[in-house]
PDB file of C-alpha atoms in Angstrom:
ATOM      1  CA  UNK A   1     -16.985 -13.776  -3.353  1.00 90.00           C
ATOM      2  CA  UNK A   2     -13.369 -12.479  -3.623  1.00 95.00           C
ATOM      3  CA  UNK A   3     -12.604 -10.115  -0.690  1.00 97.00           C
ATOM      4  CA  UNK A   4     -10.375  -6.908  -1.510  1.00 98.00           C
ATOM      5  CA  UNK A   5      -9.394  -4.221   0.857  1.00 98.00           C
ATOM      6  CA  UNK A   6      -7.689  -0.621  -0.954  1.00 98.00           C
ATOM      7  CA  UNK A   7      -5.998   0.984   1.833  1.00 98.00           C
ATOM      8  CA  UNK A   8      -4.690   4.431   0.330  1.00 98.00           C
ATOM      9  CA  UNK A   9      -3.211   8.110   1.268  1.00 98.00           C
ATOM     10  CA  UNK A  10      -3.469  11.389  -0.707  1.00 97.00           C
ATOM     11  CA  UNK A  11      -4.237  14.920   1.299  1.00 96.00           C
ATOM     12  CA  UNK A  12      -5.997  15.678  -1.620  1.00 95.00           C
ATOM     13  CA  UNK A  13      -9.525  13.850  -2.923  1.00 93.00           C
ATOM     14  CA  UNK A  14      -9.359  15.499  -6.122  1.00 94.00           C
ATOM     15  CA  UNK A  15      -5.578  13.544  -6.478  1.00 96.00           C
ATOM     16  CA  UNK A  16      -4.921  11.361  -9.463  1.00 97.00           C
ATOM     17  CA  UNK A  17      -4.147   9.022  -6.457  1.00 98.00           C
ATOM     18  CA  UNK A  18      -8.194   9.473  -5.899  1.00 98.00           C
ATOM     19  CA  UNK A  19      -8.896   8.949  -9.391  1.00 98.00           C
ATOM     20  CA  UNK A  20      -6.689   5.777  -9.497  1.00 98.00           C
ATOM     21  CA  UNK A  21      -8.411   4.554  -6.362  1.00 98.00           C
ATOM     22  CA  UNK A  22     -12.223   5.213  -8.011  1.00 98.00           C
ATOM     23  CA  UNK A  23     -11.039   3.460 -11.128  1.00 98.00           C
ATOM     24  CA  UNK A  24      -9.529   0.281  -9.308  1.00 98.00           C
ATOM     25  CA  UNK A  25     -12.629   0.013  -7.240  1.00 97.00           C
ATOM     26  CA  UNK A  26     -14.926   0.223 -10.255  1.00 97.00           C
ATOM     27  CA  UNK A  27     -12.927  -2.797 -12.066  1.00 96.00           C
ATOM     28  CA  UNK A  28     -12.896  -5.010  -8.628  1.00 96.00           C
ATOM     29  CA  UNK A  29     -16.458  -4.265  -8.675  1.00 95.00           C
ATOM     30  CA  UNK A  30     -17.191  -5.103 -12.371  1.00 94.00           C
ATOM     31  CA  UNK A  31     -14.759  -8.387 -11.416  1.00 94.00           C
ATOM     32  CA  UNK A  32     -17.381  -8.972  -8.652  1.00 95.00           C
ATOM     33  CA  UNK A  33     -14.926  -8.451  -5.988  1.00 96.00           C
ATOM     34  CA  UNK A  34     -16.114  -7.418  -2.672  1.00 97.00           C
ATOM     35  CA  UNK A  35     -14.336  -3.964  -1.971  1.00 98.00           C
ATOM     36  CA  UNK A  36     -13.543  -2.250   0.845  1.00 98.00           C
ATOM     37  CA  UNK A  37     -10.924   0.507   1.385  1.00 97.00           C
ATOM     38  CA  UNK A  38      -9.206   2.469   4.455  1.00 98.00           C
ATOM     39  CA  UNK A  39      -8.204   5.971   3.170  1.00 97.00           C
ATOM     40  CA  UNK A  40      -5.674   7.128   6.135  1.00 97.00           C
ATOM     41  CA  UNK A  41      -5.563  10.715   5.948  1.00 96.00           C
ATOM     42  CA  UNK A  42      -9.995  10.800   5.770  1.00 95.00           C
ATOM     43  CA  UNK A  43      -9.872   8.632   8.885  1.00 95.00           C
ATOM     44  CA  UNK A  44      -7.624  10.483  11.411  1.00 94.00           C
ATOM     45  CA  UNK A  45      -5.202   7.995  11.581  1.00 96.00           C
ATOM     46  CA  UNK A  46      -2.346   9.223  13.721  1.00 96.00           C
ATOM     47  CA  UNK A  47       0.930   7.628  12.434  1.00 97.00           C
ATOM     48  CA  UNK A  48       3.152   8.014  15.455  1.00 97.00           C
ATOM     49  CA  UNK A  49       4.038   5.188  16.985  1.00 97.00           C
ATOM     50  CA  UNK A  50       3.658   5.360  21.105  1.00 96.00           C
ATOM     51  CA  UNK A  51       4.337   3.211  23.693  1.00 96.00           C
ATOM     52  CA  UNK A  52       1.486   1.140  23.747  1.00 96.00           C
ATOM     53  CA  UNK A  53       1.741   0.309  20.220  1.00 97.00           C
ATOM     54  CA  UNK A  54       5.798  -0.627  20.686  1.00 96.00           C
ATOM     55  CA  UNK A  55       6.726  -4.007  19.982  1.00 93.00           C
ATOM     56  CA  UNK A  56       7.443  -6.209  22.924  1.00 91.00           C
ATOM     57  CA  UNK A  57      10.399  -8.762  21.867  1.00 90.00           C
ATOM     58  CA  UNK A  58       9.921 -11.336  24.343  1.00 89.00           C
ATOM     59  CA  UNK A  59       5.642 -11.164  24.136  1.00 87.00           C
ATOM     60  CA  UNK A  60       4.584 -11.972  21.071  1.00 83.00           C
ATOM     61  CA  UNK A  61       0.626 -11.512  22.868  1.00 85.00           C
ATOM     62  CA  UNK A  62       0.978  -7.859  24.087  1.00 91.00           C
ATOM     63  CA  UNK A  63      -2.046  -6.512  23.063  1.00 93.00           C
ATOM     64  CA  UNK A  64      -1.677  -3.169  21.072  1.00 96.00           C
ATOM     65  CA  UNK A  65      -3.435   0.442  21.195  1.00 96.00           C
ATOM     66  CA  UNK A  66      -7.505  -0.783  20.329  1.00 96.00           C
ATOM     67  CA  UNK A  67      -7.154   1.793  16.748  1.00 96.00           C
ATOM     68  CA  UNK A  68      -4.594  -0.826  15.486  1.00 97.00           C
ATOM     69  CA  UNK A  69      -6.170  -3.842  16.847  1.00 96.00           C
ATOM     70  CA  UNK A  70      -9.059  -3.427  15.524  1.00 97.00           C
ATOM     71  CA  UNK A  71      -7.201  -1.796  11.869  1.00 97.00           C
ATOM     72  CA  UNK A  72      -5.310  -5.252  12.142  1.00 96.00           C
ATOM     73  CA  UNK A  73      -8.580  -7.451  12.702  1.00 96.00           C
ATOM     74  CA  UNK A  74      -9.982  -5.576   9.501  1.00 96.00           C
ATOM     75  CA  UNK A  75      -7.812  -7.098   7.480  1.00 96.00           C
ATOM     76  CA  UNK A  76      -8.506 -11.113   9.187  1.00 93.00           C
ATOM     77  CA  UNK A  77     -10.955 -11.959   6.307  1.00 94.00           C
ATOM     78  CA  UNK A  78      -9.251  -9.980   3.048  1.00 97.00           C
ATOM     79  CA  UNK A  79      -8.261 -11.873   0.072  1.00 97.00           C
ATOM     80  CA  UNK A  80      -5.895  -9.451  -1.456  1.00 98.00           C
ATOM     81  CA  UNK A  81      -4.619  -5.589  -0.245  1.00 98.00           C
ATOM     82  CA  UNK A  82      -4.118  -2.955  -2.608  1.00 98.00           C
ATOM     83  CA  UNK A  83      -1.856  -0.075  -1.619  1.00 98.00           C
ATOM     84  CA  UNK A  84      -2.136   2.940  -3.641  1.00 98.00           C
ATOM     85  CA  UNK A  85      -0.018   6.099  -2.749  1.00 98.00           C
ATOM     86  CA  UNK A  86       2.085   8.951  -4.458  1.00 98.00           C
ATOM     87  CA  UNK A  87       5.556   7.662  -3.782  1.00 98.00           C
ATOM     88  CA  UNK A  88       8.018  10.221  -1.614  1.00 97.00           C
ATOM     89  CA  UNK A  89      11.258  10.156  -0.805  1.00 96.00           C
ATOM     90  CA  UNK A  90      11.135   6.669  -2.804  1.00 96.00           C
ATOM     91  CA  UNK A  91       8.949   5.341   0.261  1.00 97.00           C
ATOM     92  CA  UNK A  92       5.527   5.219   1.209  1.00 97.00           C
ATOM     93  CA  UNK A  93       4.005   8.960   2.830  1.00 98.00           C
ATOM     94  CA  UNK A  94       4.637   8.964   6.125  1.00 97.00           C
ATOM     95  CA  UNK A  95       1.064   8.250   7.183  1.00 98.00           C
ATOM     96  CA  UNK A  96       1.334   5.004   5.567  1.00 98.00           C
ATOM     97  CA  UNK A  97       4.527   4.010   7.002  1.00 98.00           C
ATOM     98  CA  UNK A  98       3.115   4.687  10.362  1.00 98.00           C
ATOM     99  CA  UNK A  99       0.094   2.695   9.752  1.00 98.00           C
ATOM    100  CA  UNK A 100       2.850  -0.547   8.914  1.00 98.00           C
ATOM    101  CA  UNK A 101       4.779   0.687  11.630  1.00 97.00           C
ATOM    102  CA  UNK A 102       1.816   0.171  14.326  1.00 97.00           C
ATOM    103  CA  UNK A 103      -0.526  -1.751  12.488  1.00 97.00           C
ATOM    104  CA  UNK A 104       1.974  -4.695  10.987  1.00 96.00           C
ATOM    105  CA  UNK A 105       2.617  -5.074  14.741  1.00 94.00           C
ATOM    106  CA  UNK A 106       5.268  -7.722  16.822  1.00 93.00           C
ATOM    107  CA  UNK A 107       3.190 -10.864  17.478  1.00 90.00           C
ATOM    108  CA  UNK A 108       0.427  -9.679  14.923  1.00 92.00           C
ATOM    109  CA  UNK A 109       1.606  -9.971  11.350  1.00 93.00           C
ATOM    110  CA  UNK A 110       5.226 -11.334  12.315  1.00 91.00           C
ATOM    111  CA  UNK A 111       6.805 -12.275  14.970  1.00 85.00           C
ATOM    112  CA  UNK A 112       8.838 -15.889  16.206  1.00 68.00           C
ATOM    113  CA  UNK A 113       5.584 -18.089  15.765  1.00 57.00           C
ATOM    114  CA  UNK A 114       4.682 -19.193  12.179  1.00 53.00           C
ATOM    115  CA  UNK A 115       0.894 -18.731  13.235  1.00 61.00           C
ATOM    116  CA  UNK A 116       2.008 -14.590  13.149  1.00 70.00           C
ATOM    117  CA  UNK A 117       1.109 -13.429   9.371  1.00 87.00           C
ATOM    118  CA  UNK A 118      -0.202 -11.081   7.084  1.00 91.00           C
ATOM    119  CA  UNK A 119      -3.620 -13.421   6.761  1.00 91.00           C
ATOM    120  CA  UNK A 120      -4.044 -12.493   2.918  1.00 95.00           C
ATOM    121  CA  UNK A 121      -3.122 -14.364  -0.112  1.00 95.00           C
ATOM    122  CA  UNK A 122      -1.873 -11.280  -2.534  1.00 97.00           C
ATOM    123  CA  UNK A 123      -0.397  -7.926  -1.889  1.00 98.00           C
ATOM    124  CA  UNK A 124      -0.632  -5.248  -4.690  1.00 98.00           C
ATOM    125  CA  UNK A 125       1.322  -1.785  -4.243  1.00 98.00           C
ATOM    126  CA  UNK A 126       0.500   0.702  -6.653  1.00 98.00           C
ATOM    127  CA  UNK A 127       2.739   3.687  -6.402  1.00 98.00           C
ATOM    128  CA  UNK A 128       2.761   6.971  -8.400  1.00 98.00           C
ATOM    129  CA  UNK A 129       5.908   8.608  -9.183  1.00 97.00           C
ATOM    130  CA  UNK A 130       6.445  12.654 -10.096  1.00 96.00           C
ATOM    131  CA  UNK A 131       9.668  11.985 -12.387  1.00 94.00           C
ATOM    132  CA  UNK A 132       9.993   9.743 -15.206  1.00 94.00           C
ATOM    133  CA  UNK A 133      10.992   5.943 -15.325  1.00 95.00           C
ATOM    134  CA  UNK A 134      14.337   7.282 -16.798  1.00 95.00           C
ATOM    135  CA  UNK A 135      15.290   9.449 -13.982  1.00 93.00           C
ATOM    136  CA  UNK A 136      14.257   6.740 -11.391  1.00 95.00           C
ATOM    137  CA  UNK A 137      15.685   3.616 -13.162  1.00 95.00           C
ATOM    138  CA  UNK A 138      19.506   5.357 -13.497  1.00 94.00           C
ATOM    139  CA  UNK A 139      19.776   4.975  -9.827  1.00 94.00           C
ATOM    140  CA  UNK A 140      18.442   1.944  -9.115  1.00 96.00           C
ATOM    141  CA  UNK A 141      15.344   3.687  -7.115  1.00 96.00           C
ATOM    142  CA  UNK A 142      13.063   1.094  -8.965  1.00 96.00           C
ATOM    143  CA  UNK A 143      14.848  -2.252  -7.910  1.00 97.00           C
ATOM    144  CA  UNK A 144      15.212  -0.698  -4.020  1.00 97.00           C
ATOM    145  CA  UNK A 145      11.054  -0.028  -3.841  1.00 98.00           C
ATOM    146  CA  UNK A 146      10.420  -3.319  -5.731  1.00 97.00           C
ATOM    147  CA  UNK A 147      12.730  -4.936  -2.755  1.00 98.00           C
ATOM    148  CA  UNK A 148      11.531  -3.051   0.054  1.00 98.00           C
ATOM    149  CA  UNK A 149       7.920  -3.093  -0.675  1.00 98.00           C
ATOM    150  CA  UNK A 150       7.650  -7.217  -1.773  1.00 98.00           C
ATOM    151  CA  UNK A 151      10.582  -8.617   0.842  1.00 97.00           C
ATOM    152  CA  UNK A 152      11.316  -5.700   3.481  1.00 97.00           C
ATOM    153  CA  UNK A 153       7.463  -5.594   4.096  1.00 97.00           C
ATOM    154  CA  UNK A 154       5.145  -8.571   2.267  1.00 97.00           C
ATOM    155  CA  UNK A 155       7.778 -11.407   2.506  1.00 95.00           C
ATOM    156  CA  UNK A 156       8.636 -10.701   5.994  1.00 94.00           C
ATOM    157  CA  UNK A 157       4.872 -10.789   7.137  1.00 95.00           C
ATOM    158  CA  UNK A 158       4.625 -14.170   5.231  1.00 93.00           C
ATOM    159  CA  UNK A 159       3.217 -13.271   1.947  1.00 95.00           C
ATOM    160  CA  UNK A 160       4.915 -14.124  -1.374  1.00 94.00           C
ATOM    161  CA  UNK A 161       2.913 -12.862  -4.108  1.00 96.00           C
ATOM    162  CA  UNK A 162       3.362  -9.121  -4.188  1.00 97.00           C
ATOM    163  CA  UNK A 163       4.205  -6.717  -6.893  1.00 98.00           C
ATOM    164  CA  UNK A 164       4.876  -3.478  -7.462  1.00 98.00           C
ATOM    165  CA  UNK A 165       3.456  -1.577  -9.755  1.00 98.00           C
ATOM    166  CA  UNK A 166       5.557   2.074 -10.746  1.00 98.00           C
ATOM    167  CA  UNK A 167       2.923   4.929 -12.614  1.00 98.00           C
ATOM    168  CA  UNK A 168       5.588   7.449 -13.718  1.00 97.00           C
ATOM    169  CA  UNK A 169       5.783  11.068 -14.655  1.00 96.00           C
ATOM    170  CA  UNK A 170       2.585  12.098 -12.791  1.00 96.00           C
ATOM    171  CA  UNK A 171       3.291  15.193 -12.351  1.00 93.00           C
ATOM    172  CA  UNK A 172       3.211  15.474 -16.590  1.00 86.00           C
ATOM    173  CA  UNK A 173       4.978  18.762 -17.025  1.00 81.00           C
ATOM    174  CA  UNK A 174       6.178  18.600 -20.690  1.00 80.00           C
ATOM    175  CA  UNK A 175       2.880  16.543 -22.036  1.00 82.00           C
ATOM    176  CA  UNK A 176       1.162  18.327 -24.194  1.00 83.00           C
ATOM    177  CA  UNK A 177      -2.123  16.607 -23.985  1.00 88.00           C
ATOM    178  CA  UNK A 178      -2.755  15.885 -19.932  1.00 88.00           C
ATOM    179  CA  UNK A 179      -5.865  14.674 -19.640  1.00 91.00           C
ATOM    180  CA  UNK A 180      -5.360  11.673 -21.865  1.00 93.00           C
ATOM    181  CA  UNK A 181      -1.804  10.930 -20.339  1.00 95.00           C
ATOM    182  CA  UNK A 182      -3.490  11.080 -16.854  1.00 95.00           C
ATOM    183  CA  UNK A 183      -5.880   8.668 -18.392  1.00 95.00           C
ATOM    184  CA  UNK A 184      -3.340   6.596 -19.613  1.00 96.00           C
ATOM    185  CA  UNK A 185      -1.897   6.354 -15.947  1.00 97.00           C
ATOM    186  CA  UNK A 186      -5.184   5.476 -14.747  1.00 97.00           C
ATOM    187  CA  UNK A 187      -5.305   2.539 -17.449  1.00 97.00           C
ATOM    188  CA  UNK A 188      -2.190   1.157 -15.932  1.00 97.00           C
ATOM    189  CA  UNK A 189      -3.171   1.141 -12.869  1.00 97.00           C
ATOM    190  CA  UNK A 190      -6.244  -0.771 -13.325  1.00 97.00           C
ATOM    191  CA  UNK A 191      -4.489  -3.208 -15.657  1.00 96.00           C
ATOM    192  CA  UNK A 192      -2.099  -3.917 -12.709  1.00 97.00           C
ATOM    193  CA  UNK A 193      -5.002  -5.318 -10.684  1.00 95.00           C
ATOM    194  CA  UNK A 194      -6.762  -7.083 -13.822  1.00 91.00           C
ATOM    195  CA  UNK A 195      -5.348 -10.301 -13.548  1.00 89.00           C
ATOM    196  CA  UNK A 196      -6.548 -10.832  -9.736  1.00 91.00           C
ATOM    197  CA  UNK A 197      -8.963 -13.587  -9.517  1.00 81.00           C
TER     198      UNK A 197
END
């Protein structure tokens, strides 16, 4: 059985980040997947980066604080991550960036030994975005997440199939109908993750 972890961050549980997150599961589950999830801001994750959790250039062994250890370890036997998030500042929320930043550790997911890598086979980022594709697209903001999320973060930690996948105008100020445009959203989101086998 196919293993798939859903690491995710809303302050909210009633976000459509939540809902997104409830509907992905339910379609892993009906795919027979084996899900699991990390939800950072539920856990008490603390994002800031200390000195026992800086990266050591010239040991790629220093062992880390034991919270990202043993977050690292929990990923050992995934088959594929799924990163859902509202997108801000075109970037992950903070809380998530911190978890890469101490987690995706020196000598644990990279470092100057090929043995040092992400040990999944697929990385899915699913990340919702207030404004329209319009308003993003005109500057670019779409081609800079695509690059940073799948080469600034997957590629460099050794794994070459990830995608992005952009849900836009979540906020939905001018649609008329809102529940079945949030439903829509939702509907992309799990047809995203469809094709994972």
């Amino acid at each position: 059985m196919k293993k798939m972890h859903i690491i995710w961050a809303h302050p909210r549980k009633d976000s459509l980040t939540a809902k997104i997150v409830e509907a992905v599961k339910k379609e892993a589950n009906n795919k027979n997947f084996n899900v699991t999830e990390w939800e950072a801001y539920s856990s008490g994750f603390n994002p800031v980066l200390q000195t026992d959790d800086e990266p050591d250039w010239y040991n790629t062994n220093k062992q880390y604080n034991a919270e990202s250890e043993a977050l690292a370890k929990e990923l050992s036997d995934k088959d594929y991550l799924i990163f859902i998030f509202p997108i801000w500042w075109y970037s992950l929320p903070a809380i998530l960036k911190g978890y890469i930043d101490r987690v995706w550790n020196y000598g644990v997911f990279y470092g100057n030994r090929n043995i040092h890598r992400l040990p999944v086979k697929a990385i899915r980022w699913i990340g919702l975005v207030g404004s329209k594709e319009a308003s993003i697209q005109k500057r670019d903001y779409d081609k800079y997440m695509d690059y940073y999320f799948n080469v600034g973060l997957a590629e460099y930690c050794g794994i070459e199939d990830s995608k992005v996948k952009l849900i836009y105008d979540t906020i939905g100020r001018h649609q008329i109908n809102k529940e079945d445009h949030y439903n829509d959203l939702i509907k992309q989101a799990v047809s995203f993750i469809s094709s994972l086998q």
